[in-house]
Amino acid sequence: MPVIELLQYDFMRRALVAGLLVGLAAPVVGIFLVQRRLALIGDGMGHVALAGVAAGVLTGAAPVWTALVAAVGGAIAIELIRARGRTSGDIALAVLFYGGIAGGVVLISLSPTGTPANLNAYLFGAITTTSRADLVTFAVLAGVVLVTSLLLARRLFAVSNDPEYARAVGLPVLSLNLLLAVLTAVTVVVSMRVVGLLLISALMILPNAIAQLLCHSFRASLLAAVATGVVVSVAGISTSFYANTPSGGTIVLFAIGVFVLAALGAAVRDMVARRRHAAAEVHHAHEHGAGCGHDAVAHDDHVDYLHEGHRHAQHVGHYDEH
Amino acid sequence: MTDPTPEPVIALRGVSIGYTDRAVVHDVDLVVQRGEVVAVLGANGSGKTTLVRGLLGLARILTGEVELLGRPVGARGRSRWHGARIGYVPQRHTVGGTVASTVREVVSSGRLPRLGRVGWMREADRAAVTAAIDAVDLTPWADVDIADLSGGQQRRALIARALASEPEVLIMDEPTAGVDQASQQALARSVARLVELGVTLLIVTHEVGPLAGVVTRAVVVTEGRIAYDGPLKDSMIGAPDGAHDHHVHDPAGGARRPWLRPTIGGR
């Protein structure tokens, strides 16, 4: 097993643990972002985090922490702007994103030792330079993200699924949205060493895109996304060691490969299902049910209704001929 | 259908409601007793939706007093106490979208205001969700992706979501709009069952149509004020007049009934 062979190297062990943490946490946050149609917001936070990294390099503070401060601040600003205005929100977000990148580049140039090249490790990931201290930080942050989002999963689901309804039943919608934004920011910072700030959204979004091709419930989608996130992270990091490629890009290419396979698989599945499946009248206006006037026939695991000489069985939003 | 001893569940006194400081609904007095089934009728832009959105905490109460189930409602936000007891079925043609979710998962989110701090579902909560799905005849589809259901079935899933918290009052916004004939019948069956259970209903609608049998009272809103409050008249049930209803003319009984819309072919 090549992965087991990798475990003899300290730096690869740390890299794999970091990848595992990101693979677990990123899709969990990502599913709510996908549900809210905010798939690209992680990228915006990545831009803001870059300014934080640069500030860290300039002041000599730990870049992880300055990036965390910047990303969380940016996340709160983004969410408040979104909650406030409707028309200007989009543009305000753009200002924040560009400001992050521009600020990062300028701040790093002010540092006596810094050149924009110092940012490369953060832009594209530098997982093998992860120190033991980094790893502890990432583990704590990823743990906080996972526990918080799973504990509040029901509420985050309700707010992302239908914010207006959530408000009507008395859920604190703005607080929950702010919380999700902060969780996203934390995930961005945890992921930046693994996949890099430019590819941050990939691990939040792609595993969910894959799960959406295969699953028909939220719970299954979440589990499938997390499993995919873990698998592509570990596979990508292992491959990057042997192929001597950057870990971030390799992980993302793995994820895209899985996405293409899943899309093909889903297409084949749908084609087979369509062949085997005879739908009743396209416009079946009547809805069968107890006392609907048609005779019901219990048939193994389902009920057929006798309808003008043929049998109708319920199937996802329509009736099949049986 | 009214209780022998009247018990107001909705009480508005001199209420103005709007989204900004500007009122859309002016100086409304309205008392609804437990067990009533009230149809709130009016044209597009008449303020009927704003009126109920004010009750739901989705629009701002600018002046006056609102009491729901005997408790005053603040100017901003809504408590979980009210959230659990006053169900809301929004006007929406479809649910779900980018992430798959089953009928049961969506309906379960309606149970949230009854859950404890941590939000665990107990046995009783699961039972309430199952009962709510059953009440709208969606049991065979409970574990199906809601996006795969027909529009009428999705609408009933939203009713089930509101029922999951076992509300005493149910506010429905245009439950029949855009729903085909067959689904309207299924919908009417579900509503009749709620009436039997003693749920107080406030139904905002263009046309009473299939729900005429259960409605006990009609409130007509015109230009942000209550223009009529009394028994449902035959003329309100929804004879198609083909008119588009952006303007309201003589709603108290003119030949045109612009607050009513044809059942089919609208929107």
XYZ file of C-alpha atoms in Angstrom:
589
model
C 0.000 0.000 0.000
C 1.665 3.204 -1.105
C -0.225 5.253 1.514
C 1.196 3.097 4.314
C 4.676 3.529 2.878
C 4.190 7.289 3.091
C 3.537 7.086 6.804
C 7.215 6.537 7.547
C 7.919 10.158 6.650
C 7.078 12.630 9.380
C 6.146 15.412 6.981
C 3.877 13.123 4.975
C 2.141 11.914 8.118
C 1.416 15.508 9.028
C 0.336 16.247 5.462
C -2.084 13.330 5.429
C -3.606 14.307 8.774
C -4.026 17.897 7.563
C -5.632 16.598 4.352
C -7.934 14.351 6.331
C -9.078 17.276 8.509
C -9.820 19.437 5.480
C -11.485 16.559 3.656
C -13.823 16.093 6.628
C -14.636 19.709 7.456
C -14.799 21.448 4.069
C -17.717 19.452 2.557
C -19.781 19.827 5.757
C -19.638 23.605 5.548
C -19.876 23.441 1.775
C -23.249 21.674 1.673
C -24.926 24.645 3.340
C -23.135 27.066 1.018
C -24.317 25.079 -2.012
C -27.830 25.085 -0.582
C -27.697 28.871 -0.201
C -26.233 29.242 -3.716
C -23.077 30.767 -2.297
C -20.698 28.248 -3.852
C -18.067 30.874 -4.597
C -18.114 32.750 -1.301
C -15.197 30.655 -0.010
C -13.064 32.075 -2.806
C -13.914 35.583 -1.666
C -12.896 34.737 1.856
C -9.684 33.241 0.504
C -8.882 36.600 -1.088
C -9.445 38.384 2.217
C -7.403 35.786 4.086
C -4.484 36.582 1.765
C -4.364 40.128 3.122
C -4.269 38.572 6.574
C -1.352 36.321 5.630
C 0.559 39.319 4.283
C -0.146 41.272 7.450
C 1.298 38.365 9.403
C 4.456 38.258 7.301
C 4.852 42.041 7.663
C 4.375 42.159 11.415
C 6.093 38.896 12.213
C 2.908 37.409 13.690
C 1.856 33.854 12.793
C 0.176 34.093 9.345
C -2.403 31.449 10.282
C -3.792 33.638 13.026
C -3.694 36.913 11.104
C -5.371 35.126 8.190
C -8.030 33.811 10.583
C -8.710 37.304 11.912
C -8.953 38.735 8.384
C -11.148 35.916 7.049
C -13.551 35.987 9.996
C -13.750 39.799 9.793
C -14.368 39.578 6.056
C -16.994 36.857 6.552
C -18.942 38.961 9.021
C -18.703 42.002 6.745
C -19.908 39.972 3.739
C -22.879 38.562 5.623
C -23.912 41.929 7.040
C -23.664 43.525 3.601
C -25.775 40.704 2.160
C -28.375 41.058 4.913
C -28.574 44.834 4.512
C -28.751 45.799 0.898
C -30.002 43.920 -2.101
C -28.679 45.862 -5.036
C -25.304 46.944 -3.740
C -24.466 43.688 -1.992
C -22.907 42.110 -5.036
C -20.656 45.054 -5.752
C -19.708 45.492 -2.111
C -18.594 41.854 -2.109
C -16.462 42.438 -5.195
C -14.793 45.409 -3.502
C -14.006 43.255 -0.496
C -12.566 40.448 -2.656
C -10.305 42.669 -4.759
C -9.326 44.627 -1.676
C -8.126 41.392 -0.106
C -5.824 40.433 -2.975
C -4.561 43.979 -3.560
C -3.987 44.493 0.148
C -2.127 41.202 0.364
C 0.225 42.002 -2.499
C 0.965 45.537 -1.283
C 1.412 44.554 2.364
C 3.871 41.796 1.473
C 5.923 44.169 -0.652
C 6.259 46.500 2.352
C 7.840 43.746 4.383
C 11.661 43.969 4.323
C 12.058 40.215 3.773
C 8.895 39.678 1.791
C 8.294 39.341 -1.927
C 5.070 38.267 -3.587
C 6.784 34.885 -3.940
C 6.278 34.429 -0.179
C 2.586 34.265 -0.871
C 2.905 31.318 -3.235
C 2.854 28.807 -0.421
C -0.479 30.232 0.657
C -1.918 30.762 -2.789
C -1.266 27.242 -3.996
C -0.750 25.308 -0.783
C 2.421 23.952 0.770
C 1.215 21.007 2.704
C 4.571 19.342 3.262
C 5.816 22.353 5.219
C 3.034 21.895 7.784
C 4.618 21.965 11.249
C 3.459 20.088 14.297
C 2.170 23.349 15.791
C 0.245 24.112 12.580
C -1.309 20.682 12.736
C -2.546 21.159 16.296
C -4.067 24.494 15.300
C -5.757 22.958 12.263
C -7.071 20.032 14.278
C -8.636 22.325 16.870
C -10.170 24.600 14.228
C -11.460 21.734 12.102
C -12.902 20.109 15.230
C -14.740 23.311 16.117
C -16.122 23.572 12.566
C -17.287 19.949 12.513
C -18.888 19.886 15.953
C -20.627 23.247 15.521
C -22.018 22.516 12.088
C -23.220 19.033 12.975
C -24.854 20.184 16.217
C -26.643 22.990 14.401
C -27.219 21.006 11.192
C -31.017 21.046 11.504
C -31.117 24.796 11.999
C -28.557 25.515 9.295
C -30.582 23.281 6.968
C -33.811 25.150 7.725
C -32.225 28.573 7.281
C -30.437 27.616 4.057
C -33.467 25.766 2.665
C -36.012 28.533 3.248
C -34.775 31.632 5.119
C -38.166 33.336 5.084
C -39.879 30.361 6.667
C -37.069 30.071 9.212
C -37.699 33.674 10.223
C -41.431 33.037 10.518
C -40.910 30.143 12.945
C -38.669 32.287 15.114
C -35.199 31.015 14.209
C -32.392 33.582 14.559
C -31.702 33.755 10.823
C -29.047 36.478 10.805
C -27.113 34.857 13.665
C -27.169 31.479 11.936
C -26.029 33.031 8.665
C -23.227 34.860 10.466
C -22.243 31.615 12.125
C -22.096 29.819 8.790
C -19.973 32.654 7.378
C -17.543 32.365 10.299
C -17.392 28.570 9.930
C -16.596 29.092 6.251
C -13.827 31.545 7.117
C -12.297 29.117 9.607
C -12.453 26.322 7.028
C -10.728 28.593 4.506
C -7.847 29.144 6.907
C -7.571 25.454 7.763
C -7.545 24.593 4.050
C -5.068 27.209 2.876
C -1.960 25.126 3.590
C -3.497 22.038 2.003
C -5.065 23.272 -1.219
C -4.071 26.944 -1.252
C -6.224 30.032 -1.084
C -6.955 29.988 -4.814
C -8.426 26.490 -4.719
C -10.163 26.776 -1.366
C -13.707 26.485 -2.592
C -12.913 23.336 -4.516
C -12.963 21.082 -1.454
C -16.106 22.734 -0.107
C -18.013 22.527 -3.370
C -16.780 19.654 -5.567
C -17.531 16.837 -3.077
C -21.059 18.243 -2.783
C -21.409 18.526 -6.544
C -20.473 14.832 -6.751
C -22.897 13.867 -3.973
C -25.725 15.738 -5.706
C -25.309 13.529 -8.760
C -25.781 10.371 -6.732
C -27.979 11.106 -3.699
C -31.637 11.878 -3.105
C -31.627 13.036 0.497
C -29.774 15.647 2.483
C -28.369 13.137 4.918
C -27.029 10.857 2.192
C -25.642 13.877 0.332
C -23.757 15.017 3.410
C -22.278 11.576 4.110
C -21.315 11.067 0.470
C -19.705 14.513 0.277
C -17.625 13.932 3.397
C -16.540 10.482 2.190
C -15.580 11.971 -1.184
C -13.710 14.830 0.480
C -11.635 12.438 2.584
C -10.896 10.084 -0.301
C -9.807 12.764 -2.784
C -7.690 14.517 -0.137
C -5.784 11.391 0.828
C -5.498 10.189 -2.778
C -4.365 13.605 -3.969
C -1.753 14.055 -1.265
C -0.350 10.539 -1.791
C -0.182 11.002 -5.546
C 1.443 14.406 -5.213
C 4.273 12.765 -3.239
C 5.027 10.180 -5.931
C 4.371 12.390 -8.943
C 6.135 15.354 -7.340
C 3.168 17.639 -8.074
C 1.611 20.328 -5.838
C -0.843 18.773 -3.388
C -3.656 21.338 -3.860
C -3.908 21.013 -7.608
C -3.594 17.225 -7.453
C -6.432 16.937 -4.921
C -8.687 19.159 -7.011
C -7.937 17.229 -10.214
C -8.819 14.015 -8.381
C -12.101 15.562 -7.288
C -12.891 16.665 -10.838
C -12.059 13.156 -12.082
C -14.518 11.686 -9.584
C -17.092 14.285 -10.621
C -16.809 13.277 -14.290
C -17.077 9.577 -13.394
C -20.109 10.248 -11.185
C -21.771 12.295 -13.933
C -21.247 9.458 -16.416
C -22.507 6.922 -13.885
C -25.615 8.994 -13.167
C -26.325 9.365 -16.891
C -26.072 5.597 -17.445
C -28.244 4.940 -14.387
C -30.943 7.303 -15.622
C -30.857 5.778 -19.094
C -31.289 2.247 -17.727
C -34.082 3.414 -15.425
C -35.911 5.059 -18.318
C -35.761 1.872 -20.401
C -37.138 -0.313 -17.633
C -39.830 2.058 -16.636
C -43.206 2.567 -18.237
C -44.864 5.720 -17.026
C -48.633 5.982 -17.077
C -50.460 8.794 -18.889
C -48.239 11.845 -18.851
C -50.951 14.069 -17.506
C -52.280 11.899 -14.774
C -54.395 14.535 -13.100
C -56.142 12.223 -10.681
C -54.329 11.311 -7.509
C -54.898 7.788 -6.249
C -55.378 7.277 -2.536
C -57.604 5.676 0.033
C -61.184 6.269 -1.052
C -60.266 7.737 -4.423
C -62.837 5.620 -6.213
C -60.418 3.180 -7.848
C -59.959 -0.318 -6.506
C -56.686 -0.777 -4.687
C -54.696 -3.979 -5.074
C -51.929 -4.732 -2.587
C -48.993 -5.932 -4.639
C -45.807 -7.000 -2.823
C -44.243 -3.764 -1.562
C -46.664 -1.322 -3.174
C -50.300 -0.711 -4.002
C -51.685 -0.745 -7.533
C -54.865 1.110 -8.382
C -57.158 -0.272 -11.083
C -57.599 2.578 -13.517
C -59.657 2.030 -16.661
C -58.478 -1.519 -17.108
C -54.820 -1.097 -16.240
C -52.911 -0.955 -13.009
C -51.263 2.242 -11.780
C -48.577 2.324 -9.125
C -47.183 5.422 -7.475
C -43.713 6.407 -8.445
C -41.928 9.665 -7.585
C -44.459 12.270 -8.625
C -46.238 10.178 -11.275
C -47.751 6.763 -11.881
C -46.255 3.712 -13.573
C -48.085 1.066 -15.567
C -47.789 -2.255 -13.730
C -67.840 25.684 13.559
C -67.089 28.458 16.034
C -66.544 27.400 19.606
C -69.440 28.030 21.957
C -67.207 30.292 24.032
C -65.365 32.615 21.658
C -61.632 32.718 22.242
C -59.693 35.192 20.139
C -56.545 33.680 18.675
C -55.727 36.676 16.476
C -56.484 40.208 17.644
C -55.406 43.349 15.795
C -56.271 46.821 17.032
C -55.474 49.860 14.918
C -52.625 48.060 13.196
C -50.478 49.487 10.396
C -47.931 47.261 8.679
C -45.177 47.947 6.161
C -41.721 46.895 5.048
C -40.123 50.282 5.546
C -41.522 53.136 7.618
C -44.221 53.538 4.994
C -47.392 51.627 5.849
C -48.911 49.277 3.254
C -51.721 48.163 5.538
C -53.514 50.899 7.464
C -55.439 50.940 10.706
C -56.745 47.383 10.686
C -59.018 45.968 13.370
C -59.503 42.226 13.115
C -60.408 39.541 15.627
C -60.370 35.863 14.679
C -61.825 33.315 17.076
C -60.508 29.806 17.597
C -61.871 27.395 14.995
C -62.713 29.986 12.368
C -61.653 29.514 8.755
C -61.072 32.969 7.352
C -60.395 33.689 3.688
C -58.408 36.901 3.219
C -59.278 38.135 -0.265
C -57.895 40.978 -2.311
C -56.188 41.956 -5.536
C -52.446 41.885 -6.128
C -51.009 44.814 -4.226
C -54.083 45.198 -2.026
C -52.008 44.499 1.062
C -53.553 41.144 1.972
C -50.207 39.359 1.939
C -48.558 42.184 3.889
C -51.309 41.861 6.475
C -50.529 38.211 7.196
C -46.790 38.755 6.855
C -47.105 41.232 9.692
C -48.610 38.475 11.834
C -45.675 36.225 10.928
C -42.938 38.715 11.767
C -42.007 39.026 8.089
C -43.226 42.624 7.817
C -42.985 45.392 10.400
C -45.853 46.340 12.657
C -45.669 50.139 12.647
C -48.556 51.108 14.888
C -51.290 49.426 16.886
C -51.397 46.243 18.908
C -51.168 42.653 17.742
C -51.999 39.772 20.043
C -51.597 36.191 18.888
C -52.936 33.441 21.137
C -53.206 35.989 23.924
C -49.585 37.102 23.772
C -48.504 40.455 22.339
C -46.212 40.408 19.325
C -43.236 42.741 19.345
C -42.369 45.108 16.518
C -39.389 43.037 15.441
C -38.787 39.360 15.030
C -40.841 36.489 16.299
C -40.426 34.211 19.236
C -40.185 30.467 18.955
C -43.255 30.362 21.181
C -45.327 31.953 18.451
C -43.334 30.157 15.772
C -44.397 26.781 17.099
C -48.060 27.648 17.525
C -48.684 29.628 14.369
C -47.867 27.608 11.271
C -47.007 29.268 7.981
C -47.420 27.942 4.453
C -45.655 30.382 2.142
C -46.780 31.080 -1.395
C -44.304 29.047 -3.367
C -44.537 26.829 -6.357
C -41.487 24.733 -5.693
C -39.287 23.768 -2.795
C -35.733 22.607 -2.579
C -33.259 23.079 -5.340
C -29.518 22.815 -5.253
C -29.249 20.172 -2.549
C -31.409 17.056 -2.499
C -33.722 16.767 0.490
C -36.542 14.360 1.178
C -40.096 15.313 2.090
C -39.383 14.048 5.600
C -36.265 16.218 5.914
C -38.092 19.350 4.809
C -41.115 18.607 7.002
C -38.783 17.962 9.955
C -37.500 21.542 9.703
C -41.041 22.604 10.646
C -40.607 20.804 13.949
C -37.633 22.998 14.961
C -39.550 25.503 17.118
C -40.741 22.599 19.291
C -37.255 21.130 19.773
C -35.011 21.842 22.737
C -31.831 23.918 22.745
C -29.648 21.249 21.206
C -32.245 20.378 18.584
C -32.411 16.600 18.934
C -35.504 14.922 17.516
C -37.190 12.710 20.092
C -39.648 9.904 19.420
C -42.612 12.272 19.802
C -41.051 14.695 17.326
C -40.570 11.966 14.720
C -44.161 10.867 15.276
C -45.410 14.440 14.750
C -43.471 14.671 11.486
C -44.886 11.344 10.287
C -48.418 12.431 11.251
C -48.009 15.740 9.404
C -46.910 13.937 6.232
C -49.838 11.575 6.575
C -52.286 14.447 7.063
C -51.514 15.692 3.542
C -51.504 12.201 1.974
C -47.805 12.210 1.178
C -46.831 9.102 3.154
C -45.836 7.095 0.055
C -43.493 9.930 -0.923
C -42.064 10.657 2.531
C -38.535 9.565 1.676
C -38.461 10.826 -1.893
C -36.477 13.878 -3.008
C -38.976 16.722 -2.766
C -37.775 18.209 -6.066
C -39.095 15.079 -7.835
C -42.689 15.721 -6.722
C -45.351 17.593 -8.677
C -46.109 21.230 -7.839
C -49.282 20.315 -5.976
C -47.490 17.674 -3.953
C -44.712 20.113 -3.077
C -47.344 22.566 -1.896
C -48.803 19.884 0.361
C -45.308 19.121 1.660
C -45.085 22.768 2.732
C -48.419 22.396 4.522
C -47.026 19.320 6.271
C -43.957 21.315 7.283
C -46.243 23.888 8.933
C -48.264 21.105 10.612
C -45.156 19.444 12.054
C -45.070 21.878 14.972
C -48.731 21.039 15.736
C -49.886 24.659 15.324
C -53.106 26.088 16.704
C -53.321 28.610 13.879
C -52.291 28.005 10.285
C -51.647 30.885 7.898
C -51.631 29.868 4.236
C -50.579 32.206 1.436
C -52.264 31.335 -1.878
C -52.397 27.581 -1.267
C -54.259 26.877 -4.501
C -52.441 29.220 -6.905
C -50.790 27.370 -9.762
C -52.013 23.984 -8.552
C -53.784 21.727 -11.036
C -57.398 20.630 -10.532
C -56.610 17.161 -9.168
C -54.112 18.488 -6.651
C -56.587 21.155 -5.605
C -58.993 18.425 -4.584
C -56.288 16.667 -2.562
C -55.447 20.027 -1.037
C -59.069 20.719 -0.156
C -59.251 17.283 1.523
C -56.194 18.129 3.652
C -57.635 21.504 4.630
C -60.996 19.959 5.572
C -59.141 17.515 7.820
C -57.389 20.426 9.587
C -60.728 22.100 10.179
C -61.994 18.900 11.799
C -58.944 18.959 14.065
C -59.947 22.434 15.229
C -57.055 24.326 13.654
C -57.840 28.002 13.066
C -57.117 28.866 9.453
C -56.248 32.143 7.781
C -56.115 31.622 4.027
C -54.860 34.403 1.784
C -56.174 33.803 -1.688
C -57.238 35.201 -5.014
C -59.973 32.651 -5.369
C -61.695 30.631 -2.717
C -62.504 27.996 -5.330
C -62.162 24.463 -3.948
C -61.952 25.704 -0.362
C -65.395 27.345 -0.428
C -66.890 24.475 1.543
C -64.793 25.062 4.634
C -64.450 28.857 4.705
C -66.604 30.392 7.462
C -65.773 34.033 6.940
C -64.343 36.349 4.317
C -62.194 39.425 4.809
C -61.638 41.557 1.708
C -58.619 43.853 1.711
C -58.598 46.834 -0.638
C -55.839 49.434 -0.785
C -54.470 48.344 2.556
C -57.763 48.521 4.433
C -60.439 46.008 5.269
C -63.297 46.682 2.842
C -65.528 43.766 3.787
C -65.684 41.416 6.742
C -68.491 38.909 6.913
C -69.839 35.654 5.554
C -68.520 34.308 2.283
C -70.730 35.438 -0.605
C -71.319 33.383 -3.725
C -69.772 36.180 -5.738
C -66.463 35.642 -3.960
C -66.067 31.981 -4.749
C -64.243 32.614 -7.946
C -66.279 32.966 -11.119
C -63.663 33.716 -13.733
C -64.015 37.248 -14.998
C -60.824 37.222 -16.987
C -59.858 40.620 -15.718
C -56.388 41.413 -14.571
C -56.653 42.837 -11.185
C -54.073 45.525 -10.761
C -56.800 48.056 -10.129
C -59.631 47.704 -7.737
C -63.031 49.094 -8.607
C -65.910 49.229 -6.205
C -65.034 46.034 -4.350
C -68.103 46.222 -2.127
C -70.331 44.765 -4.799
C -69.748 46.124 -8.263
C -70.278 44.092 -11.364
C -66.558 43.462 -11.695
C -64.888 41.532 -8.982
C -61.275 42.333 -9.623
C -60.018 40.806 -6.375
C -61.036 37.445 -7.685
C -59.026 35.641 -10.283
C -59.867 32.796 -12.575
C -58.848 29.463 -11.142
C -56.917 28.361 -14.181
C -54.841 30.387 -16.532
C -53.749 32.957 -13.996
C -50.054 33.646 -13.652
